[in-house]
Coordinates of C-alpha atoms in Angstrom, one line a residue:
M211 CA 213.2 148.0 103.6
G212 CA 211.5 149.2 100.4
T213 CA 212.4 148.2 96.8
V214 CA 212.5 150.5 93.7
S215 CA 210.1 149.2 91.1
P216 CA 211.2 148.5 87.7
H217 CA 208.9 151.2 86.4
S218 CA 210.4 153.8 88.8
A219 CA 213.9 152.8 87.7
W220 CA 213.1 153.3 84.1
W221 CA 211.7 156.8 84.6
F222 CA 214.8 157.8 86.7
K223 CA 217.1 156.6 83.8
A224 CA 215.1 158.4 81.3
S225 CA 215.1 161.7 83.3
L226 CA 218.9 161.5 83.9
A227 CA 219.2 160.8 80.0
L228 CA 217.0 163.7 79.3
V229 CA 218.9 166.0 81.5
A230 CA 222.1 164.8 80.1
L231 CA 220.6 165.3 76.4
C232 CA 219.6 169.0 77.4
A233 CA 222.9 169.8 79.0
I234 CA 224.8 168.4 75.8
T235 CA 222.3 170.3 73.6
G236 CA 222.9 173.4 75.6
V237 CA 226.7 173.2 75.3
L238 CA 226.4 172.4 71.7
W239 CA 224.1 175.5 71.1
A240 CA 226.5 177.7 73.2
L241 CA 229.4 176.5 71.1
A242 CA 227.6 177.0 67.7
E243 CA 226.3 180.5 68.9
R244 CA 229.7 181.6 70.1
P245 CA 230.9 182.8 66.7
R246 CA 227.6 184.4 65.9
L247 CA 227.6 186.3 69.1
K248 CA 231.3 187.4 68.7
S249 CA 230.5 188.5 65.2
L250 CA 227.6 190.6 66.6
Q251 CA 229.8 192.1 69.1
E252 CA 232.5 192.8 66.6
L253 CA 229.7 194.6 64.5
I254 CA 228.4 196.9 67.5
D255 CA 231.8 197.8 68.4
S256 CA 232.7 199.0 64.9
L257 CA 229.5 201.1 64.8
P258 CA 228.9 204.6 66.4
K259 CA 227.1 204.0 69.6
E260 CA 223.3 203.7 69.4
G261 CA 221.9 205.3 72.5
R262 CA 223.2 208.7 73.7
G263 CA 222.6 208.0 77.4
D264 CA 220.6 211.2 78.0
D265 CA 216.8 211.9 77.4
Y266 CA 216.4 209.9 74.2
V267 CA 214.9 206.5 75.0
S268 CA 214.4 205.1 71.5
S269 CA 211.5 203.7 69.4
D270 CA 211.3 200.4 71.3
T271 CA 210.5 202.3 74.3
C272 CA 207.7 204.2 72.4
R273 CA 206.3 200.9 71.0
A274 CA 204.9 199.6 74.4
C275 CA 202.2 202.3 74.6
H276 CA 201.9 203.3 71.0
P277 CA 201.9 200.0 68.9
R278 CA 199.9 201.5 66.0
E279 CA 202.1 204.4 65.5
Y280 CA 205.3 202.1 65.9
H281 CA 203.8 199.6 63.3
S282 CA 203.2 202.5 60.7
W283 CA 206.6 204.0 61.4
H284 CA 208.4 200.7 61.1
R285 CA 207.1 200.1 57.5
S286 CA 208.2 203.4 56.4
F287 CA 211.3 204.5 54.5
H288 CA 212.2 206.8 57.2
R289 CA 212.9 204.0 59.6
S290 CA 215.1 202.0 57.0
M291 CA 217.0 205.2 55.9
T292 CA 219.9 203.9 58.2
Q293 CA 220.2 200.3 59.1
V294 CA 222.8 198.0 60.8
A295 CA 224.1 195.8 58.0
S296 CA 222.3 192.4 58.3
E297 CA 220.8 189.6 56.1
A298 CA 217.5 191.6 56.5
S299 CA 218.7 195.0 55.6
V300 CA 221.4 194.6 52.9
L301 CA 219.8 194.5 49.6
G302 CA 222.8 194.3 47.0
P303 CA 224.4 190.8 46.5
F304 CA 227.8 190.0 47.9
E305 CA 228.2 186.6 46.6
D306 CA 231.9 186.6 45.4
L307 CA 231.6 189.6 43.0
H308 CA 233.9 191.8 41.4
V309 CA 232.8 195.3 40.7
D310 CA 234.8 197.9 38.8
S311 CA 234.7 201.6 39.7
M312 CA 236.5 203.6 37.3
G313 CA 239.5 201.2 37.2
W314 CA 239.3 200.4 41.0
D315 CA 238.4 196.7 41.8
Y316 CA 235.9 196.0 44.8
H317 CA 235.7 192.3 45.6
L318 CA 232.5 191.5 47.5
T319 CA 232.0 188.4 49.6
R320 CA 229.8 187.0 52.2
R321 CA 230.6 185.0 55.2
G322 CA 227.5 183.8 57.0
E323 CA 225.5 186.9 58.1
E324 CA 228.7 189.1 57.5
F325 CA 229.2 191.2 54.3
W326 CA 232.8 191.9 53.4
V327 CA 234.6 193.9 50.8
D328 CA 238.2 193.9 49.8
M329 CA 238.8 197.4 48.5
P330 CA 241.2 200.4 48.0
D331 CA 241.8 201.9 51.5
P332 CA 239.1 204.7 52.2
D333 CA 241.2 206.1 55.0
W334 CA 243.9 206.5 52.5
A335 CA 241.8 208.1 50.0
M336 CA 240.2 210.6 52.5
Y337 CA 243.8 211.6 53.7
R338 CA 245.0 212.2 50.1
Q339 CA 241.9 214.2 49.1
R340 CA 242.3 216.4 52.2
Q341 CA 245.9 217.0 51.1
G342 CA 244.4 218.4 47.7
E343 CA 245.2 215.4 45.7
R344 CA 243.0 213.8 43.0
V345 CA 242.8 210.2 43.7
R346 CA 240.9 209.2 40.7
E347 CA 244.0 208.8 38.6
V348 CA 245.8 206.6 41.1
K349 CA 246.2 203.1 39.6
N350 CA 247.3 201.0 42.5
P351 CA 245.9 202.2 45.8
P352 CA 246.7 200.3 48.9
R353 CA 243.9 197.9 49.7
V354 CA 242.2 196.7 52.9
R355 CA 239.4 194.1 53.7
K356 CA 236.5 195.7 55.5
R357 CA 233.2 194.7 56.9
V358 CA 230.0 196.4 55.8
V359 CA 228.5 197.6 59.1
L360 CA 225.7 200.2 58.0
T361 CA 223.5 200.7 55.1
T362 CA 221.7 203.9 53.8
G363 CA 218.6 203.9 51.8
S364 CA 216.1 201.1 50.8
H365 CA 213.7 202.6 48.4
H366 CA 215.5 203.7 45.1
Y367 CA 219.1 202.7 45.8
Q368 CA 221.3 201.6 48.7
T369 CA 224.7 202.6 49.8
Y370 CA 227.0 201.0 52.4
W371 CA 229.6 202.0 55.2
V372 CA 232.7 200.4 56.4
P373 CA 234.7 201.2 59.7
S374 CA 237.8 203.4 59.7
R375 CA 241.0 203.0 61.7
F376 CA 240.1 206.5 63.2
S377 CA 237.8 205.9 66.2
T378 CA 234.0 205.8 65.2
V379 CA 234.3 207.2 61.7
L380 CA 232.4 205.2 59.0
Q381 CA 234.0 205.5 55.6
S382 CA 231.9 205.1 52.4
F383 CA 232.1 201.6 50.5
P384 CA 231.6 203.6 47.3
L385 CA 229.2 201.5 45.4
V386 CA 225.6 202.0 45.1
Y387 CA 223.1 199.2 44.5
L388 CA 220.1 200.5 42.2
I389 CA 217.2 198.5 43.4
E390 CA 215.1 198.9 40.1
E391 CA 217.9 197.8 37.9
E392 CA 219.2 195.2 40.3
R393 CA 222.9 196.3 39.7
W394 CA 225.8 197.8 41.3
I395 CA 227.3 201.1 40.1
P396 CA 230.1 203.5 41.3
R397 CA 228.8 205.9 43.8
E398 CA 230.0 208.9 41.6
H399 CA 227.4 207.8 39.0
A400 CA 224.5 208.0 41.4
F401 CA 224.4 211.7 41.5
L402 CA 224.3 214.6 39.1
R403 CA 228.0 215.5 39.1
P404 CA 230.2 217.1 36.5
P405 CA 232.0 214.5 34.3
G406 CA 235.7 213.9 35.3
S407 CA 234.9 214.8 39.0
D408 CA 237.1 213.1 41.6
R409 CA 236.0 210.1 43.5
M410 CA 233.5 210.6 46.3
V411 CA 235.2 209.8 49.7
P412 CA 232.4 210.8 52.2
Q413 CA 232.4 210.1 56.0
W414 CA 228.9 209.1 57.6
N415 CA 229.6 211.0 60.7
Y416 CA 230.1 214.4 59.0
Q417 CA 227.3 214.2 56.3
C418 CA 224.7 211.5 56.3
I419 CA 224.4 211.6 60.1
K420 CA 222.8 215.1 59.9
C421 CA 219.5 213.8 58.5
H422 CA 219.7 210.0 58.4
S423 CA 219.7 209.5 62.2
T424 CA 218.0 210.7 65.2
G425 CA 219.7 212.8 67.7
P426 CA 223.2 212.7 66.0
I427 CA 226.2 213.8 68.0
P428 CA 229.3 213.6 65.9
G429 CA 231.4 213.9 69.2
L430 CA 234.5 215.8 67.9
D431 CA 237.4 216.1 70.4
L432 CA 238.9 219.4 69.5
K433 CA 242.3 218.4 71.0
T434 CA 242.7 215.2 69.1
G435 CA 240.4 215.7 66.2
M436 CA 238.9 212.3 66.8
L437 CA 235.3 211.4 67.0
D438 CA 233.2 209.7 69.5
T439 CA 229.9 209.4 67.5
K440 CA 226.6 208.8 69.1
V441 CA 223.1 208.8 67.9
G442 CA 219.7 208.3 69.7
E443 CA 218.9 205.9 67.0
F444 CA 220.0 204.9 63.5
G445 CA 217.1 206.0 60.9
I446 CA 214.7 208.5 61.4
A447 CA 212.6 207.5 64.4
C448 CA 209.9 208.8 66.9
E449 CA 212.2 211.2 68.7
A450 CA 213.2 212.9 65.5
C451 CA 209.6 214.4 65.1
H452 CA 208.4 214.3 68.7
G453 CA 211.5 215.3 70.7
P454 CA 213.3 213.3 73.4
G455 CA 211.0 211.0 75.2
Q456 CA 212.5 210.6 78.7
E457 CA 210.2 213.1 80.4
H458 CA 207.2 211.7 78.6
V459 CA 207.9 208.3 79.7
E460 CA 208.5 209.1 83.3
A461 CA 205.4 211.3 83.5
N462 CA 203.2 208.6 81.9
R463 CA 204.2 205.7 84.3
S464 CA 201.2 206.7 86.1
P465 CA 198.1 204.9 84.8
Y466 CA 195.8 207.7 86.2
R467 CA 197.5 210.3 84.1
R468 CA 197.7 208.2 81.0
Y469 CA 193.8 207.5 81.1
L470 CA 193.2 211.2 82.0
H471 CA 194.9 212.3 78.9
H472 CA 193.2 209.6 76.9
L473 CA 189.8 210.5 78.1
T474 CA 190.2 214.4 77.8
G475 CA 192.2 214.5 74.6
G476 CA 194.3 217.1 76.0
A477 CA 197.8 218.1 75.0
D478 CA 200.7 216.5 77.0
P479 CA 203.3 219.0 77.7
T480 CA 206.0 216.2 78.2
I481 CA 206.1 215.4 74.4
V482 CA 205.8 217.4 71.0
Q483 CA 202.7 216.6 68.9
P484 CA 203.7 218.4 65.6
E485 CA 200.0 218.6 64.6
R486 CA 199.5 220.6 67.6
L487 CA 202.0 223.2 66.6
D488 CA 201.3 226.2 64.4
H489 CA 202.0 225.8 60.8
T490 CA 205.4 227.1 60.8
L491 CA 206.8 225.3 63.8
S492 CA 205.2 222.0 62.6
S493 CA 206.7 222.5 59.1
Q494 CA 210.0 223.3 60.9
V495 CA 210.0 219.8 62.3
C496 CA 210.2 218.6 58.8
G497 CA 212.4 221.4 57.7
Q498 CA 215.2 220.2 60.0
C499 CA 216.1 217.8 57.2
H500 CA 214.1 218.8 54.2
G501 CA 215.9 222.3 53.9
F502 CA 218.9 224.1 52.6
F503 CA 221.0 225.3 55.9
S504 CA 224.0 225.8 57.6
V505 CA 224.4 225.5 61.4
K506 CA 225.3 228.9 63.1
D507 CA 228.0 227.3 65.3
G508 CA 229.7 224.5 63.4
H509 CA 232.2 223.7 66.3
D510 CA 229.4 223.2 68.7
W511 CA 227.6 221.1 66.3
A512 CA 230.6 219.0 65.7
Q513 CA 230.9 218.3 69.4
R514 CA 227.5 218.1 70.7
G515 CA 225.2 217.8 67.6
F516 CA 222.1 219.8 66.8
A517 CA 220.8 222.3 69.5
Y518 CA 217.2 222.0 67.7
R519 CA 214.5 220.3 69.2
P520 CA 211.0 219.6 67.7
G521 CA 208.9 222.7 68.8
D522 CA 211.8 225.1 68.7
R523 CA 212.5 227.7 66.0
L524 CA 215.2 226.4 63.6
E525 CA 216.5 229.9 62.9
E526 CA 217.7 230.1 66.5
S527 CA 220.5 227.6 65.8
R528 CA 220.6 227.3 62.0
H529 CA 220.8 229.5 59.0
Y530 CA 218.3 228.7 56.3
F531 CA 219.0 230.1 52.8
R532 CA 216.5 232.3 51.2
F533 CA 217.1 233.0 47.6
D534 CA 213.9 234.6 46.1
D535 CA 213.4 238.1 47.3
P536 CA 214.0 237.5 51.1
P537 CA 212.3 239.8 53.5
E538 CA 215.6 241.1 54.9
P539 CA 219.2 240.8 53.5
D540 CA 220.7 237.5 53.7
P541 CA 224.3 237.8 54.4
E542 CA 225.3 234.1 54.4
L543 CA 223.7 233.6 51.1
E544 CA 225.5 236.6 49.6
Q545 CA 228.7 235.2 50.9
L546 CA 228.0 231.8 49.4
L547 CA 227.2 233.6 46.2
R548 CA 230.5 235.4 46.3
D549 CA 232.5 232.3 47.1
T550 CA 231.1 229.9 44.4
R551 CA 228.1 230.3 42.1
E552 CA 228.1 226.4 41.7
S553 CA 226.8 225.9 45.4
L554 CA 223.7 228.0 44.3
D555 CA 223.2 226.3 40.9
S556 CA 223.2 223.0 42.8
V557 CA 220.2 223.9 44.8
Y558 CA 218.4 226.6 42.8
W559 CA 217.0 227.4 39.5
P560 CA 218.2 230.7 38.3
N561 CA 214.9 232.4 39.4
G562 CA 215.4 231.3 42.9
S563 CA 213.0 228.2 43.1
V564 CA 214.5 224.9 44.3
R565 CA 215.6 222.2 41.9
A566 CA 217.5 219.9 44.0
S567 CA 215.3 217.2 46.0
G568 CA 215.2 217.1 49.7
R569 CA 214.5 220.7 50.1
E570 CA 210.9 220.9 50.2
F571 CA 210.8 223.0 53.3
T572 CA 213.0 225.6 51.6
A573 CA 210.7 225.5 48.7
M574 CA 207.3 225.7 50.5
R575 CA 208.3 228.5 52.9
E576 CA 208.5 230.7 49.7
S577 CA 204.9 229.8 48.6
A578 CA 202.0 232.4 49.3
C579 CA 200.1 229.3 50.7
F580 CA 202.7 229.4 53.6
T581 CA 203.6 233.1 53.7
R582 CA 199.9 234.4 53.4
G583 CA 198.2 231.2 54.4
T584 CA 198.7 228.5 56.9
I585 CA 199.7 225.4 54.8
S586 CA 202.0 223.0 56.6
C587 CA 203.7 219.8 55.5
L588 CA 200.9 218.0 57.6
S589 CA 198.3 219.7 55.5
C590 CA 199.2 216.9 52.9
H591 CA 201.4 214.4 54.5
S592 CA 201.0 212.0 57.3
M593 CA 203.6 209.9 59.1
H594 CA 201.0 207.3 60.5
D595 CA 198.3 207.2 58.0
S596 CA 200.0 207.0 54.4
D597 CA 201.6 204.8 51.9
P598 CA 205.4 204.7 52.6
N599 CA 206.2 205.7 48.9
D600 CA 205.3 209.3 49.4
Q601 CA 203.7 209.5 52.9
L602 CA 200.6 211.4 51.5
A603 CA 197.9 211.3 54.0
R604 CA 194.7 209.6 53.1
G605 CA 192.9 211.3 50.1
M606 CA 195.6 213.8 49.6
D607 CA 197.0 212.5 46.5
G608 CA 194.6 214.4 44.3
D609 CA 192.8 217.7 44.2
E610 CA 191.3 217.3 47.6
A611 CA 194.7 218.3 49.0
C612 CA 194.1 221.8 47.4
F613 CA 190.4 222.0 48.1
Q614 CA 191.0 222.1 51.8
C615 CA 191.8 225.7 51.4
H616 CA 190.6 226.6 47.8
A617 CA 187.0 225.0 48.2
E618 CA 185.7 227.6 45.7
Y619 CA 187.4 225.7 42.9
R620 CA 185.7 222.3 43.6
D621 CA 182.9 223.0 41.3
R622 CA 184.7 225.2 38.8
V623 CA 187.5 222.9 37.7
R624 CA 186.8 223.2 34.0
E625 CA 186.3 227.0 34.3
H626 CA 189.6 227.3 36.1
S627 CA 191.7 224.9 34.3
H628 CA 190.3 225.1 30.7
H629 CA 190.9 221.3 30.4
P630 CA 188.5 218.5 30.6
V631 CA 187.8 217.8 34.2
E632 CA 189.0 214.3 34.0
S633 CA 192.3 215.1 32.4
E634 CA 195.8 215.5 33.9
G635 CA 195.6 219.0 32.8
S636 CA 192.8 219.6 35.5
R637 CA 194.8 218.4 38.5
C638 CA 195.9 221.1 40.6
M639 CA 199.3 219.7 41.4
N640 CA 200.3 219.2 37.8
C641 CA 199.9 223.0 37.2
H642 CA 200.9 224.5 40.5
M643 CA 203.5 221.8 41.8
P644 CA 205.0 220.6 38.6
Y645 CA 207.9 218.0 38.4
T646 CA 210.8 220.5 38.2
V647 CA 212.9 219.2 41.0
Y648 CA 215.5 216.5 40.3
G649 CA 216.9 213.8 42.7
L650 CA 217.3 209.9 42.8
F651 CA 217.2 209.6 39.0
K652 CA 213.9 211.2 38.6
A653 CA 211.9 214.4 38.8
V654 CA 209.7 215.1 41.7
R655 CA 207.0 217.9 42.4
S656 CA 208.1 221.4 43.3
H657 CA 206.9 222.3 46.8
Q658 CA 207.1 226.0 45.8
I659 CA 203.5 226.4 45.0
D660 CA 203.2 228.9 42.3
N661 CA 201.3 229.7 39.0
P662 CA 202.7 228.5 35.5
K663 CA 204.7 230.9 33.5
A664 CA 206.2 230.9 30.1
D665 CA 208.9 233.5 30.8
P666 CA 212.2 231.9 29.9
S667 CA 214.1 234.5 32.2
T668 CA 213.1 232.2 35.0
A669 CA 215.0 229.2 33.4
R670 CA 212.9 226.7 35.1
P671 CA 210.7 224.3 32.9
N672 CA 207.2 225.5 33.3
A673 CA 204.2 223.1 34.0
C674 CA 202.5 223.5 30.6
N675 CA 205.4 222.5 28.5
L676 CA 206.4 219.7 30.8
C677 CA 203.0 218.1 29.8
H678 CA 202.6 219.5 26.3
L679 CA 206.3 218.3 25.3
D680 CA 205.5 218.9 21.7
Q681 CA 204.6 222.7 22.1
S682 CA 206.7 225.8 22.3
L683 CA 207.0 228.6 24.9
G684 CA 205.2 230.8 22.6
W685 CA 202.2 228.6 22.4
T686 CA 202.1 228.3 26.3
A687 CA 202.5 232.1 26.7
K688 CA 199.5 232.7 24.3
Y689 CA 197.1 230.5 26.4
L690 CA 198.4 231.9 29.6
T691 CA 197.8 235.4 28.5
E692 CA 194.4 234.5 27.1
W693 CA 193.2 232.5 30.1
Y694 CA 194.9 234.1 33.1
E695 CA 195.9 237.6 31.8
E696 CA 199.6 236.6 32.4
P697 CA 201.9 239.3 30.9
T698 CA 203.3 238.1 27.4
P699 CA 206.9 237.5 27.9
V700 CA 209.8 238.6 25.4
L701 CA 210.7 235.5 23.5
T702 CA 213.3 234.6 20.9
P703 CA 212.5 233.1 17.7
E704 CA 213.5 229.6 18.9
E705 CA 211.2 230.0 22.0
N706 CA 208.4 230.9 19.9
L707 CA 208.8 228.2 17.3
V708 CA 210.6 225.2 19.1
A709 CA 209.1 222.9 21.7
G710 CA 210.2 223.7 25.2
S711 CA 211.1 220.1 25.9
V712 CA 213.4 220.1 22.7
L713 CA 215.3 223.4 23.9
W714 CA 215.7 221.8 27.3
T715 CA 216.9 218.6 26.1
L716 CA 219.4 220.0 23.5
K717 CA 220.4 223.6 24.9
G718 CA 219.8 223.1 28.6
D719 CA 222.1 222.5 31.4
A720 CA 222.4 219.2 33.1
A721 CA 219.2 219.8 35.4
H722 CA 217.1 220.8 32.3
R723 CA 218.2 217.7 30.5
A724 CA 217.4 215.3 33.3
V725 CA 213.9 216.8 33.9
A726 CA 213.1 216.8 30.3
A727 CA 214.3 213.4 29.8
W728 CA 212.0 212.2 32.8
A729 CA 209.0 213.9 31.5
M730 CA 209.5 212.2 28.2
G731 CA 208.6 209.1 30.0
W732 CA 205.7 210.5 32.1
E733 CA 202.7 208.9 31.1
P734 CA 200.4 212.0 31.3
A735 CA 202.8 213.9 29.1
L736 CA 203.0 211.1 26.5
M737 CA 199.1 211.2 26.4
A738 CA 199.0 214.8 25.9
S739 CA 202.0 214.9 23.4
G740 CA 202.2 211.6 21.6
R741 CA 204.7 209.0 22.0
G742 CA 207.4 208.0 19.8
W743 CA 208.8 211.3 18.4
E744 CA 210.8 211.7 21.7
A745 CA 213.2 208.8 20.6
P746 CA 215.8 210.9 18.9
F747 CA 216.1 213.2 21.6
L748 CA 216.4 210.6 24.3
A749 CA 218.8 208.9 22.1
E750 CA 221.0 211.9 22.2
L751 CA 220.9 211.9 25.9
L752 CA 222.3 208.3 25.9
I753 CA 225.9 209.9 25.4
D754 CA 225.2 212.8 27.9
P755 CA 228.3 213.7 29.8
Y756 CA 226.5 213.2 33.1
T757 CA 226.0 209.6 33.7
A758 CA 222.8 210.3 35.9
V759 CA 221.0 211.9 32.9
R760 CA 221.9 208.9 30.7
L761 CA 220.0 206.7 33.2
V762 CA 216.9 208.8 33.3
A763 CA 217.0 208.9 29.4
E764 CA 217.2 205.2 29.3
R765 CA 214.4 204.7 31.5
S766 CA 212.1 207.0 29.5
L767 CA 213.3 205.4 26.3
R768 CA 212.0 202.0 27.4
K769 CA 208.6 203.5 27.7
L770 CA 208.3 204.3 24.0
P771 CA 206.9 201.9 21.5
G772 CA 209.5 199.6 20.1
F773 CA 212.1 200.1 23.0
E774 CA 210.8 198.1 25.7
S775 CA 213.9 195.6 25.4
F776 CA 216.4 198.2 24.4
R777 CA 219.9 196.9 25.6
Y778 CA 222.1 199.7 27.1
D779 CA 224.6 200.3 29.8
F780 CA 224.6 203.9 31.1
I781 CA 228.1 203.6 32.5
G782 CA 229.7 201.9 29.5
A783 CA 232.6 203.0 27.6
E784 CA 232.1 205.9 25.3
E785 CA 232.2 203.8 22.1
D786 CA 229.6 201.6 23.6
L787 CA 227.4 204.6 24.4
A788 CA 227.7 206.0 20.9
R789 CA 226.7 202.7 19.5
S790 CA 223.7 202.6 21.6
R791 CA 222.7 205.9 20.5
E792 CA 222.9 204.8 16.8
D793 CA 221.0 201.7 17.7
A794 CA 218.2 203.6 19.2
L795 CA 218.0 206.0 16.1
R796 CA 218.0 203.1 13.9
G797 CA 215.3 201.3 15.9
W798 CA 213.2 204.8 15.7
K799 CA 213.5 204.7 12.0
E800 CA 212.6 201.0 11.6
A801 CA 209.6 201.4 13.9
G802 CA 208.0 203.5 11.4
Q803 CA 208.4 207.3 11.4
Q804 CA 205.3 207.6 9.1
S805 CA 203.1 206.3 11.9
L806 CA 204.1 209.1 14.2
D807 CA 201.0 210.8 15.8
R808 CA 203.0 214.0 16.2
K809 CA 205.1 215.9 13.4
G810 CA 206.0 219.5 13.0
T811 CA 208.8 221.8 12.9
Q812 CA 208.5 222.6 16.5
I813 CA 209.8 218.9 17.3
F814 CA 212.1 218.8 14.2
V815 CA 210.0 215.9 12.6
G816 CA 209.1 216.5 9.0
E817 CA 205.9 215.3 7.4
D818 CA 207.9 212.5 6.0
G819 CA 208.7 211.4 9.5
A820 CA 212.3 212.5 9.2
L821 CA 214.3 214.1 11.7
W822 CA 215.5 217.7 10.8
R823 CA 219.1 217.2 11.8
T824 CA 220.4 220.6 11.0
G825 CA 218.3 222.3 13.5
F826 CA 218.9 219.6 15.9
D827 CA 222.6 220.1 15.8
L828 CA 222.5 223.7 15.9
L829 CA 220.7 223.8 19.1
L830 CA 223.0 220.9 20.5
A831 CA 225.9 223.2 19.7
K832 CA 224.5 225.7 22.1
R833 CA 224.3 223.4 25.1
D834 CA 224.8 224.8 28.5
N835 CA 228.0 223.1 29.7
R836 CA 228.4 224.8 33.1
P837 CA 229.3 222.1 35.7
L838 CA 226.5 221.0 38.2
N839 CA 227.1 219.4 41.3
F840 CA 223.8 218.6 42.7
R841 CA 223.3 218.6 46.5
E842 CA 220.6 216.0 46.8

């Protein structure tokens, strides 16, 4: 009979111990993971379903064959526009904070990887608003504790969503986290909205879902009024631009077919490549979100989502508004005009050019470059070979973008622009795509490509005076007539003598003031116009009735000499705002008015450096106070 050696016995015992240790470790890991897995399941259960169960396959499926494109998309702000709330996606702090929103308290807390808020009940607020009540004045609303489950935005600011008691509805957690300022503000202050407006109580399923997700289906049940919302994917993903991918995936399971397409470079009919579409259809792929539209069948959209797929014609299922001389009568726009002028003012300048951000397709389609040429969004932008900040294609951040079609100007820049070749005044986009559109606390380029005009009847700030802030419309009109034979407009004495930026800042509506305030902090404009004299005008905007205008003014003021560390809270109490204005004016005087490099009646600054207060106040008394509620 054999015997077991001491060495074998030792290995046997050690193996048993190792097995026991692994088993115990596994049990402990499972026990430790159980709360996390339970938390994750609760999070998933509280969200609209990601995955439609039809021909949408998700970006994860695309990744296997298209890793480079997946990587470039993954680093984009399109991808992170909508994200499940997590440690990686939530940018705002939640560590036991109390944030006040116009008298309502929000208590933000964090529990491990979960983000929670004790808040006024958003379902209650939604119901009250739908009954026609103003909830802003309610002092003690009912409160609930909600988990933050979804985020919107990751570039300039971020908003958040919490579950509702009504099926898959997501209610707004109505605070916004400003990324640059690293602070929380009430949602109402993040938009250009009339002072005194009621609280914003939006639902993700009705509004943000349209453009901030891929393949959205609100899922309205007409009998119960409840929603069973689904999306192909949170965020703007592959199938938003290329269409549903199921057929493409099935067809390309064959390696023979894949390599044949790779070698021949031929089009694959199972998927949409926007760059292979004509300029109209490829631009409409972007226009499905970047446009001002209404769906033709609202009930069908609420039940089944958009009928549009990339490659289709948008006008088959949607109505896109055209303001400026449409080729045929636009009955829906006319009805909108009859119903409320405010709706149009929230999108268009009075001359019909777009002034609210996010409507680039609406603007571009009115440009001669589009109607008489073949420009498309992809002429300048690239989704897979660009910086995420603006997604301009490689080399398209300057004049080369325009020289693609207008090559005859490549060697005639000075002759055409009448500015030094190296100057900002010779950059095509500064003249033909000026910063006249507002959104996200800044001015952005107009995509309605046109020529500068000093005609005040358009009401839109012109490119020349947005750079030459210290000059009048009369000055601009003179040069446009002399250089380009533009008709000389009829101007008032004010328009002939007072700088355009001064008129927009003091007399203009909220959009004029926001755009002018931004321009007063734009480096090319400060180089052309001098820096320092703008301070009193920006100081006045520190008490503007629109909170968004105040933040834009603050940001520009900090770019002027002596104001780099200026202390100001743009959502502070009225007395604090007034004190900040006086502090800014005092700081301007102490900085030395005598050293200003720009003086003159057109900017209300005398030779002694003093502000001409009488003229300043006369224009201020003429301010356009019509309410504006921008549709960003």
